[in-house]
CSV table of C-alpha atoms in Angstrom, one decimal:
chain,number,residue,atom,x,y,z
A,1,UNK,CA,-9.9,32.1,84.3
A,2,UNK,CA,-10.1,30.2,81.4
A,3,UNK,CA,-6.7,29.7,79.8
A,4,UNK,CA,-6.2,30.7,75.9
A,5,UNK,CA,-5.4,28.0,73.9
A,6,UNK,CA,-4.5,28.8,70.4
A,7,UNK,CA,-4.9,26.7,67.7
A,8,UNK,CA,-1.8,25.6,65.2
A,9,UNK,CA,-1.8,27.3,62.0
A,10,UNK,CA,-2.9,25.2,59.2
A,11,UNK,CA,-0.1,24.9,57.2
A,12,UNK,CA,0.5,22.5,54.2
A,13,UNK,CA,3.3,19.8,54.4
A,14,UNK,CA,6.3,20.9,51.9
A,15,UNK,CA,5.2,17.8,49.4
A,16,UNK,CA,1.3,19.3,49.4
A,17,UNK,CA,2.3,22.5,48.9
A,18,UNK,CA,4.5,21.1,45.8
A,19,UNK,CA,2.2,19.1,44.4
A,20,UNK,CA,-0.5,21.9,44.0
A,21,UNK,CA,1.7,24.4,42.8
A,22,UNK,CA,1.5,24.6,38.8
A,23,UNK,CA,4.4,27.0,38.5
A,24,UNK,CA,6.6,24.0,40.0
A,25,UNK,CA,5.0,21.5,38.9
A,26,UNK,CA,5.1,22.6,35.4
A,27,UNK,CA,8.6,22.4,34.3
A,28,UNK,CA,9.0,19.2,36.3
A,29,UNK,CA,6.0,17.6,33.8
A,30,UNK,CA,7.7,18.8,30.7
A,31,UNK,CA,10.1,16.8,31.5
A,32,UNK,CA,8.5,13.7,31.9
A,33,UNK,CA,7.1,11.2,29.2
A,34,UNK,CA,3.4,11.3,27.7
A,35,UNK,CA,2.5,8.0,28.9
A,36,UNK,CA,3.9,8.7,32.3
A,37,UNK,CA,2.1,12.0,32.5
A,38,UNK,CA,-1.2,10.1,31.6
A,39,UNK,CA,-1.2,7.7,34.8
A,40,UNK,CA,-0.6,10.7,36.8
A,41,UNK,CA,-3.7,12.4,36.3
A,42,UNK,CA,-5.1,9.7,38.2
A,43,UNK,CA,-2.9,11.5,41.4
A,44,UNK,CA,-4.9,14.0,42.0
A,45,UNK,CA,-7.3,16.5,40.6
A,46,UNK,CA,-4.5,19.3,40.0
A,47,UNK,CA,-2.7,17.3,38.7
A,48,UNK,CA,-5.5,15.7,36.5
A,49,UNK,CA,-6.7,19.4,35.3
A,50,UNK,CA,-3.1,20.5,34.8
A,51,UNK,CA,-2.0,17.5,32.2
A,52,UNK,CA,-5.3,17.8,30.4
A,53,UNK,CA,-5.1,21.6,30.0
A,54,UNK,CA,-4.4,22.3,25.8
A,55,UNK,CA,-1.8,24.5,26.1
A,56,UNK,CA,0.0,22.3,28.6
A,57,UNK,CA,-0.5,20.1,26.0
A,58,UNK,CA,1.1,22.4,23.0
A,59,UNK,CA,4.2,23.4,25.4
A,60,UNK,CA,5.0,19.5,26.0
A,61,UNK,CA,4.7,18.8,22.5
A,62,UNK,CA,6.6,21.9,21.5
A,63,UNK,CA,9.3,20.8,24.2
A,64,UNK,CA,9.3,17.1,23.1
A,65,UNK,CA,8.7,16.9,19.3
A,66,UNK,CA,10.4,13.7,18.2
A,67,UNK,CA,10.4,10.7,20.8
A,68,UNK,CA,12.0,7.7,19.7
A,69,UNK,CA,10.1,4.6,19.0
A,70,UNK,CA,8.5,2.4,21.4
A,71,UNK,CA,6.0,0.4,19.7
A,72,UNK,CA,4.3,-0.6,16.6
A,73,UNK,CA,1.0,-0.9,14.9
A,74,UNK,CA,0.3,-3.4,13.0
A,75,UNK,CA,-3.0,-4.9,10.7
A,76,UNK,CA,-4.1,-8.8,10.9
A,77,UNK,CA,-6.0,-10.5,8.1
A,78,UNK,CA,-9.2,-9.8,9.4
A,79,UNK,CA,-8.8,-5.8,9.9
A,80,UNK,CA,-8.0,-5.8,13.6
A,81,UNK,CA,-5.2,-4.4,14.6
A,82,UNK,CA,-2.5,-4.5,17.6
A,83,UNK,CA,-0.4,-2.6,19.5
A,84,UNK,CA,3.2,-4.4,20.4
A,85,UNK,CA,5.7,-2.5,22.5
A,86,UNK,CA,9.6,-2.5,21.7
A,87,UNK,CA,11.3,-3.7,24.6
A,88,UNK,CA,8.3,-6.4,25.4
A,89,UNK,CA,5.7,-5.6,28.0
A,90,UNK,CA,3.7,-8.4,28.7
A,91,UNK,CA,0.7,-6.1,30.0
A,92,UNK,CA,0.8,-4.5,26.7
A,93,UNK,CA,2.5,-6.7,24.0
A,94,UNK,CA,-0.6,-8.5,21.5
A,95,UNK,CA,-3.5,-6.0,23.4
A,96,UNK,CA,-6.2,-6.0,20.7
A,97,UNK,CA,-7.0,-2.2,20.5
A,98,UNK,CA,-10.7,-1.2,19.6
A,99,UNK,CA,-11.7,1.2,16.8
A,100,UNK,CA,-12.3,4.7,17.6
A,101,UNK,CA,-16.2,5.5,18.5
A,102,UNK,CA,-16.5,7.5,15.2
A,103,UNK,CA,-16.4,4.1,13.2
A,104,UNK,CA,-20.3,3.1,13.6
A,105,UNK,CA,-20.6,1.4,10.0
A,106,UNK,CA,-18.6,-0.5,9.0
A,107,UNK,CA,-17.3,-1.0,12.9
A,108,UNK,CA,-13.5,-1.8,11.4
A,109,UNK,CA,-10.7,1.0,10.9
A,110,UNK,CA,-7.3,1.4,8.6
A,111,UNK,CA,-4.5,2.9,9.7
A,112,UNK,CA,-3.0,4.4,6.5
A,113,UNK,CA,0.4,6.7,7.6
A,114,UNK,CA,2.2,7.1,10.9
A,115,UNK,CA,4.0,10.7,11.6
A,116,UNK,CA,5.5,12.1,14.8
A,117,UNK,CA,3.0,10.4,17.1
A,118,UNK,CA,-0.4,11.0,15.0
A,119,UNK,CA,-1.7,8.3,13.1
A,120,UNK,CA,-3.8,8.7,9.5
A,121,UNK,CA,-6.9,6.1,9.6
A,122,UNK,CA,-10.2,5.6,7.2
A,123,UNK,CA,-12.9,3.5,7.5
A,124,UNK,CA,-13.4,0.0,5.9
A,125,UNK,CA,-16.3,-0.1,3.5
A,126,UNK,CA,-17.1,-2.7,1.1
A,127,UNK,CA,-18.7,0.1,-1.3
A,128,UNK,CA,-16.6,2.2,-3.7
A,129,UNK,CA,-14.8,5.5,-2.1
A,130,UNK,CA,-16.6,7.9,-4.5
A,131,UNK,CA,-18.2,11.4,-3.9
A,132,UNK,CA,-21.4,10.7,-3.1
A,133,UNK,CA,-20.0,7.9,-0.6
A,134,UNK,CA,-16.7,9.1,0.9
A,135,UNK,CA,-14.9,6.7,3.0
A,136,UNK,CA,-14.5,8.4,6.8
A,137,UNK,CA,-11.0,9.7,7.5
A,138,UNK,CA,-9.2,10.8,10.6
A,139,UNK,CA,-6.9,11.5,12.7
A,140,UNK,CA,-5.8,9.8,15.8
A,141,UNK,CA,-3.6,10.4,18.5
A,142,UNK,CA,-2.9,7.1,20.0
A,143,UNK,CA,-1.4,8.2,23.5
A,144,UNK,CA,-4.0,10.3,24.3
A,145,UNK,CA,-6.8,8.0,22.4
A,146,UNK,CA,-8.3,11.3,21.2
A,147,UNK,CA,-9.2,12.3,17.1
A,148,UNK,CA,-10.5,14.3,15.0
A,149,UNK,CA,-13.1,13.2,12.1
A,150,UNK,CA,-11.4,15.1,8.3
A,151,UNK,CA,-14.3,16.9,6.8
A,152,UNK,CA,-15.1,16.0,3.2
A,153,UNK,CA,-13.5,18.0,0.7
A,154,UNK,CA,-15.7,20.2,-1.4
A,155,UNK,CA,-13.2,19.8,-4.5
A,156,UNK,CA,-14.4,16.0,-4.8
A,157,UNK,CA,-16.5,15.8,-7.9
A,158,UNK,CA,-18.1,12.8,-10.1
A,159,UNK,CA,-15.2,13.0,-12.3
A,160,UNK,CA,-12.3,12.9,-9.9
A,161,UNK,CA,-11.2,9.7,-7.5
A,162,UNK,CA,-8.8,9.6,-5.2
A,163,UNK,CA,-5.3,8.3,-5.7
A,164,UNK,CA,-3.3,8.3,-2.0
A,165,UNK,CA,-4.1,10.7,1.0
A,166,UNK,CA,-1.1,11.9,3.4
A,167,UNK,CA,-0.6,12.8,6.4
A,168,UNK,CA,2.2,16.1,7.5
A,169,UNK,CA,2.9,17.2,11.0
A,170,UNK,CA,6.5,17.8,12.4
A,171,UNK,CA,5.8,19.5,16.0
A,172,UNK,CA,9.4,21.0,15.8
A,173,UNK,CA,7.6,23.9,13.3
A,174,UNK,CA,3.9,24.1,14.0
A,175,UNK,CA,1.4,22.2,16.3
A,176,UNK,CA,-1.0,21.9,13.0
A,177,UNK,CA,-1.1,19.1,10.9
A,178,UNK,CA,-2.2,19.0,7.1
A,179,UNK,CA,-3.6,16.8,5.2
A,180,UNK,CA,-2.5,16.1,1.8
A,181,UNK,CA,-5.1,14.3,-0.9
A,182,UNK,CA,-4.4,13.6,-4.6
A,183,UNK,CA,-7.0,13.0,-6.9
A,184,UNK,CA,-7.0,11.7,-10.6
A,185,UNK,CA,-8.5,13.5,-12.8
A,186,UNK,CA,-11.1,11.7,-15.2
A,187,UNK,CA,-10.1,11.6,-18.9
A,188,UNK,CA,-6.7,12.1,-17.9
A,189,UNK,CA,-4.1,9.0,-16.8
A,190,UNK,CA,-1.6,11.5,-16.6
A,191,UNK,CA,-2.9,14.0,-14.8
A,192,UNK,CA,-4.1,14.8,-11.1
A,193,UNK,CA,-5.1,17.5,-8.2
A,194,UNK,CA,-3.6,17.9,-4.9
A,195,UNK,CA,-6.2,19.2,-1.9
A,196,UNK,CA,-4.8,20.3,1.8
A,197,UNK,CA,-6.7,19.7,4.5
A,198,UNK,CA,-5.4,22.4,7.9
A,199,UNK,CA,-6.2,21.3,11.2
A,200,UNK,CA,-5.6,25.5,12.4
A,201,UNK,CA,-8.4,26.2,9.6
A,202,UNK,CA,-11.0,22.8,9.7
A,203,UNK,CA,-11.0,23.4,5.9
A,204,UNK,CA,-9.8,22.2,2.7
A,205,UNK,CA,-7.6,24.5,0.2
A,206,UNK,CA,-7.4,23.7,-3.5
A,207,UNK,CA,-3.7,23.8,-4.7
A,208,UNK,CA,-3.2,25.6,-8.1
A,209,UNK,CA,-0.3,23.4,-9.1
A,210,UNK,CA,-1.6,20.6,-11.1
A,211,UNK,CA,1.1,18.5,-12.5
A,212,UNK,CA,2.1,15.3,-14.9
A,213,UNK,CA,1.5,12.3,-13.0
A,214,UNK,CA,4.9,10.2,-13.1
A,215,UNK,CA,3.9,6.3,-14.3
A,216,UNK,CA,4.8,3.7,-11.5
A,217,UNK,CA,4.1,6.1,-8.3
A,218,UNK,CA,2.5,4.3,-5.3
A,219,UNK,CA,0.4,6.7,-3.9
A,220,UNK,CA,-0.9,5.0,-0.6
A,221,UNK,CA,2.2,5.0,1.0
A,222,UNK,CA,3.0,8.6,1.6
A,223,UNK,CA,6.2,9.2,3.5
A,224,UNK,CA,6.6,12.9,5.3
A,225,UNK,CA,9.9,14.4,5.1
A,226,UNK,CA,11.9,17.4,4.6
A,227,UNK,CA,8.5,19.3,4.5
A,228,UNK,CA,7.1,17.3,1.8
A,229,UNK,CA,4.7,14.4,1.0
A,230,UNK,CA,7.4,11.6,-0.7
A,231,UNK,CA,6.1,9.1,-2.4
A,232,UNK,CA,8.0,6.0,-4.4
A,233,UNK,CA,7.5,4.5,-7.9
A,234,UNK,CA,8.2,0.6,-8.6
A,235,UNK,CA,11.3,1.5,-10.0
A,236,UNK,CA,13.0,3.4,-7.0
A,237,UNK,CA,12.1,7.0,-7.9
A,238,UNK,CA,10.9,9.1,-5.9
A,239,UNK,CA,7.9,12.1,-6.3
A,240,UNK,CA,8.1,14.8,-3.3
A,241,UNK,CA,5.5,17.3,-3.0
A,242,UNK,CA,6.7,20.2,-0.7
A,243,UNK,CA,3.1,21.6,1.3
A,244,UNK,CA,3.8,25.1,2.3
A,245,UNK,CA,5.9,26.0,-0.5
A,246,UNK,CA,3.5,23.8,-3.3
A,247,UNK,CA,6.6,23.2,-5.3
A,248,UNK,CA,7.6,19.4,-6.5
A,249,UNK,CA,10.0,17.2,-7.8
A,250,UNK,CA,11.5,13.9,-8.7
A,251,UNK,CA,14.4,12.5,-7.5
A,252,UNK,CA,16.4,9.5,-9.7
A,253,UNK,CA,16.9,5.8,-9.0
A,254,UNK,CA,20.2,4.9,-6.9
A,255,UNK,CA,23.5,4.8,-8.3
A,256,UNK,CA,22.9,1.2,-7.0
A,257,UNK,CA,20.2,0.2,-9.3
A,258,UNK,CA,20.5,-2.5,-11.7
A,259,UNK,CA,17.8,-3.1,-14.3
A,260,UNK,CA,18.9,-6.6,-15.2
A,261,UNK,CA,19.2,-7.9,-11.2
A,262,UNK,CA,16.0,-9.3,-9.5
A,263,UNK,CA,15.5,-6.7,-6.7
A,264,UNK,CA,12.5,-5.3,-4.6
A,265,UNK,CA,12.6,-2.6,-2.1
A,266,UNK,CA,12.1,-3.4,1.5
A,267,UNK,CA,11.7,-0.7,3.0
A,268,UNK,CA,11.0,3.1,2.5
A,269,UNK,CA,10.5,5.5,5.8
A,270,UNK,CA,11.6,8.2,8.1
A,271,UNK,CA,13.0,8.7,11.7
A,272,UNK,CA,14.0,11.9,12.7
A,273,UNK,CA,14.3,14.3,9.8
A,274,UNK,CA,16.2,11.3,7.7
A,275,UNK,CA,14.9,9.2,4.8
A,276,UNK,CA,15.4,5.7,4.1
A,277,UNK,CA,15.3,3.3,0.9
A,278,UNK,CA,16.4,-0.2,1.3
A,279,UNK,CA,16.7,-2.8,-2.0
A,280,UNK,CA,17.7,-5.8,-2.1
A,281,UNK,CA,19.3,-7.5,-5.0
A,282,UNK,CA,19.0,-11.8,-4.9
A,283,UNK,CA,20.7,-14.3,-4.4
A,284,UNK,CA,22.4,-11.8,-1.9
A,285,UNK,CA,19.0,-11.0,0.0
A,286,UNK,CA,20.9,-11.0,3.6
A,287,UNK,CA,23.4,-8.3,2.3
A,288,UNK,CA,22.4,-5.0,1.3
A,289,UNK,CA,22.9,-1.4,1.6
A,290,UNK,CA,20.8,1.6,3.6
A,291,UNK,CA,20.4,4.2,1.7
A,292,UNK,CA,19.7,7.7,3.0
A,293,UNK,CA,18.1,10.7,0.4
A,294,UNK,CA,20.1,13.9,0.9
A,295,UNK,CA,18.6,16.7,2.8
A,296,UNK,CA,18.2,19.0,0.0
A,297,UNK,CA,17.1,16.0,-2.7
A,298,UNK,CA,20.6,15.5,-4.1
A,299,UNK,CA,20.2,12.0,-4.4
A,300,UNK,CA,20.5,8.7,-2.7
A,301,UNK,CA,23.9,7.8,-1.3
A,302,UNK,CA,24.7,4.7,0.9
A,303,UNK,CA,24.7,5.2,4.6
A,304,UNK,CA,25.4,1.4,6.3
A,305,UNK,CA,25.7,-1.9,5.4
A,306,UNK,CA,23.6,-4.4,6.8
A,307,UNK,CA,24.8,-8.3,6.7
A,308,UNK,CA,21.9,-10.7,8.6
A,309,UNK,CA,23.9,-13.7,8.1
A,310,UNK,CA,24.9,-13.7,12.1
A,311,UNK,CA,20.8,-13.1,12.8
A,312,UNK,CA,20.2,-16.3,10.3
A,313,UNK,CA,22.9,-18.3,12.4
A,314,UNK,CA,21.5,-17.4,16.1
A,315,UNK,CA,17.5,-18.1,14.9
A,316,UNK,CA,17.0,-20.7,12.5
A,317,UNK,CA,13.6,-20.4,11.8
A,318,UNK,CA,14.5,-17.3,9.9
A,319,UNK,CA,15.3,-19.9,6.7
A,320,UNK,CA,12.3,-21.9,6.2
A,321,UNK,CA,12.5,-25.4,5.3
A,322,UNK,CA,10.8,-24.7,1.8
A,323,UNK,CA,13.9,-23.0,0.4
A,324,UNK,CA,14.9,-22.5,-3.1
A,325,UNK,CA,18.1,-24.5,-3.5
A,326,UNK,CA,18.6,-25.9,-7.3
A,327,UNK,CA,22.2,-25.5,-8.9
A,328,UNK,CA,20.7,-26.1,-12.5
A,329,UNK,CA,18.5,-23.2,-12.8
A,330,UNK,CA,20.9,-19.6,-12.0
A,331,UNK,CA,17.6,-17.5,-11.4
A,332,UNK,CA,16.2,-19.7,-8.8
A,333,UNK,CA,19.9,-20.6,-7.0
A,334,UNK,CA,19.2,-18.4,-3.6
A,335,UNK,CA,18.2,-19.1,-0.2
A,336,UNK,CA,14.7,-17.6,0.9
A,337,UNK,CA,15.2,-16.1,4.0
A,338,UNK,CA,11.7,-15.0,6.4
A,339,UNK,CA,12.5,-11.0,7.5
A,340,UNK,CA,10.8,-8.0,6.9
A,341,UNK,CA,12.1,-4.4,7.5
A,342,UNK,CA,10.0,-2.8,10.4
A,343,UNK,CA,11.5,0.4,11.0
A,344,UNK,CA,14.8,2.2,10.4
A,345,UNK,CA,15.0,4.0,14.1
A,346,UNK,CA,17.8,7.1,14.6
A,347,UNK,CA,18.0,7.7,18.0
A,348,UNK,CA,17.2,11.1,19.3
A,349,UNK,CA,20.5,12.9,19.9
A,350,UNK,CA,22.1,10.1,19.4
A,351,UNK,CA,24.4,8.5,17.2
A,352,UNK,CA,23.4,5.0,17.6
A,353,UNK,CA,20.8,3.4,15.0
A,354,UNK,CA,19.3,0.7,14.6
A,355,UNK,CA,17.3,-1.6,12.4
A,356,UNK,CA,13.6,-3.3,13.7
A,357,UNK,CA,13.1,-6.5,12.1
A,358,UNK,CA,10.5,-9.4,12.0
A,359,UNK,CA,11.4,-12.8,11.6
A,360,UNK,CA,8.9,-16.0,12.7
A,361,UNK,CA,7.6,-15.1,16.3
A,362,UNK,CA,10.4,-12.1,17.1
A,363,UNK,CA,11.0,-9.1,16.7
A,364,UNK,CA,14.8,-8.6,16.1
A,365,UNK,CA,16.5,-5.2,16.6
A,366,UNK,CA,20.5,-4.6,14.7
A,367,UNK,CA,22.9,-2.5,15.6
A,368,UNK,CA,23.4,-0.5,12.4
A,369,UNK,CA,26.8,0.9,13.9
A,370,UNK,CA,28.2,-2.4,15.2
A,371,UNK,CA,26.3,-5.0,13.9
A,372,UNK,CA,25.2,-6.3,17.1
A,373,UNK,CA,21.5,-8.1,17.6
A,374,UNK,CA,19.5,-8.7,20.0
A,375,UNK,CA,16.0,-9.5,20.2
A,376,UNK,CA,13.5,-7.6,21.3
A,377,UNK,CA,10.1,-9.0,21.8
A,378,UNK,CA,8.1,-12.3,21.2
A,379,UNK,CA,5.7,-11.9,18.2
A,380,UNK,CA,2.9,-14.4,18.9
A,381,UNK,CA,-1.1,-14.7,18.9
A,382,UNK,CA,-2.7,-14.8,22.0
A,383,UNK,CA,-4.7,-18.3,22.6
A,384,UNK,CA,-2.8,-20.2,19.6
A,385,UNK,CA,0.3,-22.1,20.0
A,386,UNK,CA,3.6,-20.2,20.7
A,387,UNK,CA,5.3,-21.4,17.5
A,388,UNK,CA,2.6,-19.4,15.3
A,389,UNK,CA,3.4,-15.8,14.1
A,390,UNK,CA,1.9,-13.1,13.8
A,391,UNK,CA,2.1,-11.9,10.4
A,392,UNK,CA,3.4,-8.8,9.6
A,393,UNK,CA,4.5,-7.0,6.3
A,394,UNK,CA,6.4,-3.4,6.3
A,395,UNK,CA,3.6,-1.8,4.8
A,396,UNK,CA,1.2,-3.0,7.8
A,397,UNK,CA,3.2,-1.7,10.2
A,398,UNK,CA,3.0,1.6,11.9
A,399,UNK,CA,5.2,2.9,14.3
A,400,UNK,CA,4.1,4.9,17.5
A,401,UNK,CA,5.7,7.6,19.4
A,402,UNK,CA,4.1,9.1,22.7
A,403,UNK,CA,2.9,12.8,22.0
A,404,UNK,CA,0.2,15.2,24.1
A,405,UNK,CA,-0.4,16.3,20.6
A,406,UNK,CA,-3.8,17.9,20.1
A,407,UNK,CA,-5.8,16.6,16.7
């Protein structure tokens, strides 16, 4: 007779069975950083069809809405731009990135406004940004390489231009961004209109409160905080349009400010539902005070004081030879010293802050708490001699945070 021989039950080692099993494998990836969670849909094809599911998408943004900064953005001369990661990674540090596909003519991008992890671009064109030729905006998400073209607003007329446009998404209260665009209105200098762009609706609103256009506001760098659009005048005050509740408001110089002292601000931004103003005042350009607006628009007040002097000391090449030194004339008796103000960083849930800064061929980060330095990456072009810089201004700088954010 012929013996029975039964054949073992197929049954899935404990890893397999884990590893295709979305209900455990989901609060695990929540968990984990964007970046990370990119590389592993290369695992498998769950895995792959899990991360790139939207609404896993909206839950880890939802579950992760501020990260802290890891790298920067930032324009050359010639409109390229590059991606430098904070600590250094040599795989990724001076990558020239490539303009989204979108960009056919001209083949060159902008980046114009960083916020939470979403970055607001336009196109380059040699050709006036009117109605009947719009310039291209969008909005890109940089982790996951993914955007969204911003239709043209039908409120755009032969007699209006465009002043600023503004980026507002905070993933701690809605998934949606909105775009913010202020136009001048023509016969007026004083004047202007303020369209929203939803990314829930795909269309443009036009806002009802038309107000008096302070003198002095620079409305290209749009700063989102506290629910509004801020922007800055030349003489430290500051404009803030609040989106959902379409109220404004001006806030007045610092207590700081002196009107007879050579001074320029440095640096004006936000990390994690704070914002920043740094001036400084010469001959004293190495020592000068952070500033932090109250939540509710009280006012400026001083939060720390910064003193570079020890940074000057350890890297030398942050005084160039070419210095100002001449005892006879008062206005001209100061050291020039090459820095710029990258990025004020609060740590998330933490107390420790710190200050990003550029100085010939680094990138230096300080201690705001302690005053300690250290630096943290080489800042160099690829192919030319190590001694040559990348050159970088504040206002060409863009910070990036990793999001799954949808655009």
């Amino acid at each position: 007779m012929q013996s029975l021989c039964l054949k073992p039950p197929n049954i899935s080692p404990p890893a397999e069975t884990i590893a295709s099993n979305q209900d455990l494998l989901t609060p695990v990836f929540l968990c984990i950083p964007a970046r990370s969670l990119l590389r592993f849909k290369c695992v498998c094809k769950n895995w792959f069809a899990l991360i790139s599911n939207p609404k896993f998408c909206d839950t880890h943004t939802s579950k992760n809405p501020y990260c802290n900064v890891s790298a920067f953005f930032f324009h050359t001369a010639i409109h390229d731009f590059y991606f430098i990661s904070i600590p250094n990674n040599e795989n990724q540090s001076g990558s020239l990135l490539k303009p989204p596909r979108i960009i056919k003519h001209p083949p060159r991008i902008k980046i114009l406004q960083s916020c939470n992890g979403l970055l607001l671009c336009c196109s380059l064109q040699e050709i006036t940004n009117t109605s009947s030729n719009p310039r291209c905006y969008f909005v890109l998400n940089p982790t996951t390489n993914k955007f969204s073209a911003i239709t043209n607003s039908p409120y755009a007329t032969k007699s209006t231009s465009i002043l600023g446009v503004a980026l507002a998404f905070d993933p701690s209260k809605s998934l949606h961004y909105k775009v913010l665009c202020i136009r001048c209105i023509a016969g007026s200098v004083i004047s202007f209109q303020i369209e929203i762009y939803s990314s829930e609706t795909r269309n443009w609103t036009l806002r009802e409160s038309t107000f008096l256009r302070p003198f002095h506001i620079d409305f290209s760098h749009g700063v989102y905080f506290n629910g509004a659009i801020n922007w800055i005048s030349r003489t430290s005050r500051v404009l803030h349009y609040n989106i959902d509740e379409e109220s404004h408001g001006m806030v007045s110089r610092p207590p700081s400010y002196n009107v007879f002292r050579k001074r320029e601000y440095r640096y004006f931004g936000e990390s994690h539902g704070h914002l920043h103003l740094i001036e400084i005042y010469r001959p004293c350009v190495t020592q000068f005070d952070v500033m932090e607006m109250g939540g509710d628009y009280s006012g400026w007040f001083v939060k720390y004081h910064v003193d570079l002097d020890p940074i000057a000391a350890a890297f030398p090449e942050m005084v160039p030879e070419h210095n100002v030194v001449d005892p006879s004339k008062e206005e001209t008796w100061y050291y020039h010293y090459a820095f710029v103000v990258l990025f004020l960083a609060r740590e998330v849930n933490k107390e420790g802050s710190s200050l990003l800064l550029h100085i010939p061929c680094k990138v230096i980060s300080y201690n705001l708490r302690d005053k300690s330095f250290e630096k943290a990456c080489e800042l160099t072009s690829k192919g030319t001699e190590s001694k040559r810089s990348l050159q970088v201004g504040w206002r060409d700088a863009y910070h990036y945070m990793e999001t799954l954010a949808c655009v």
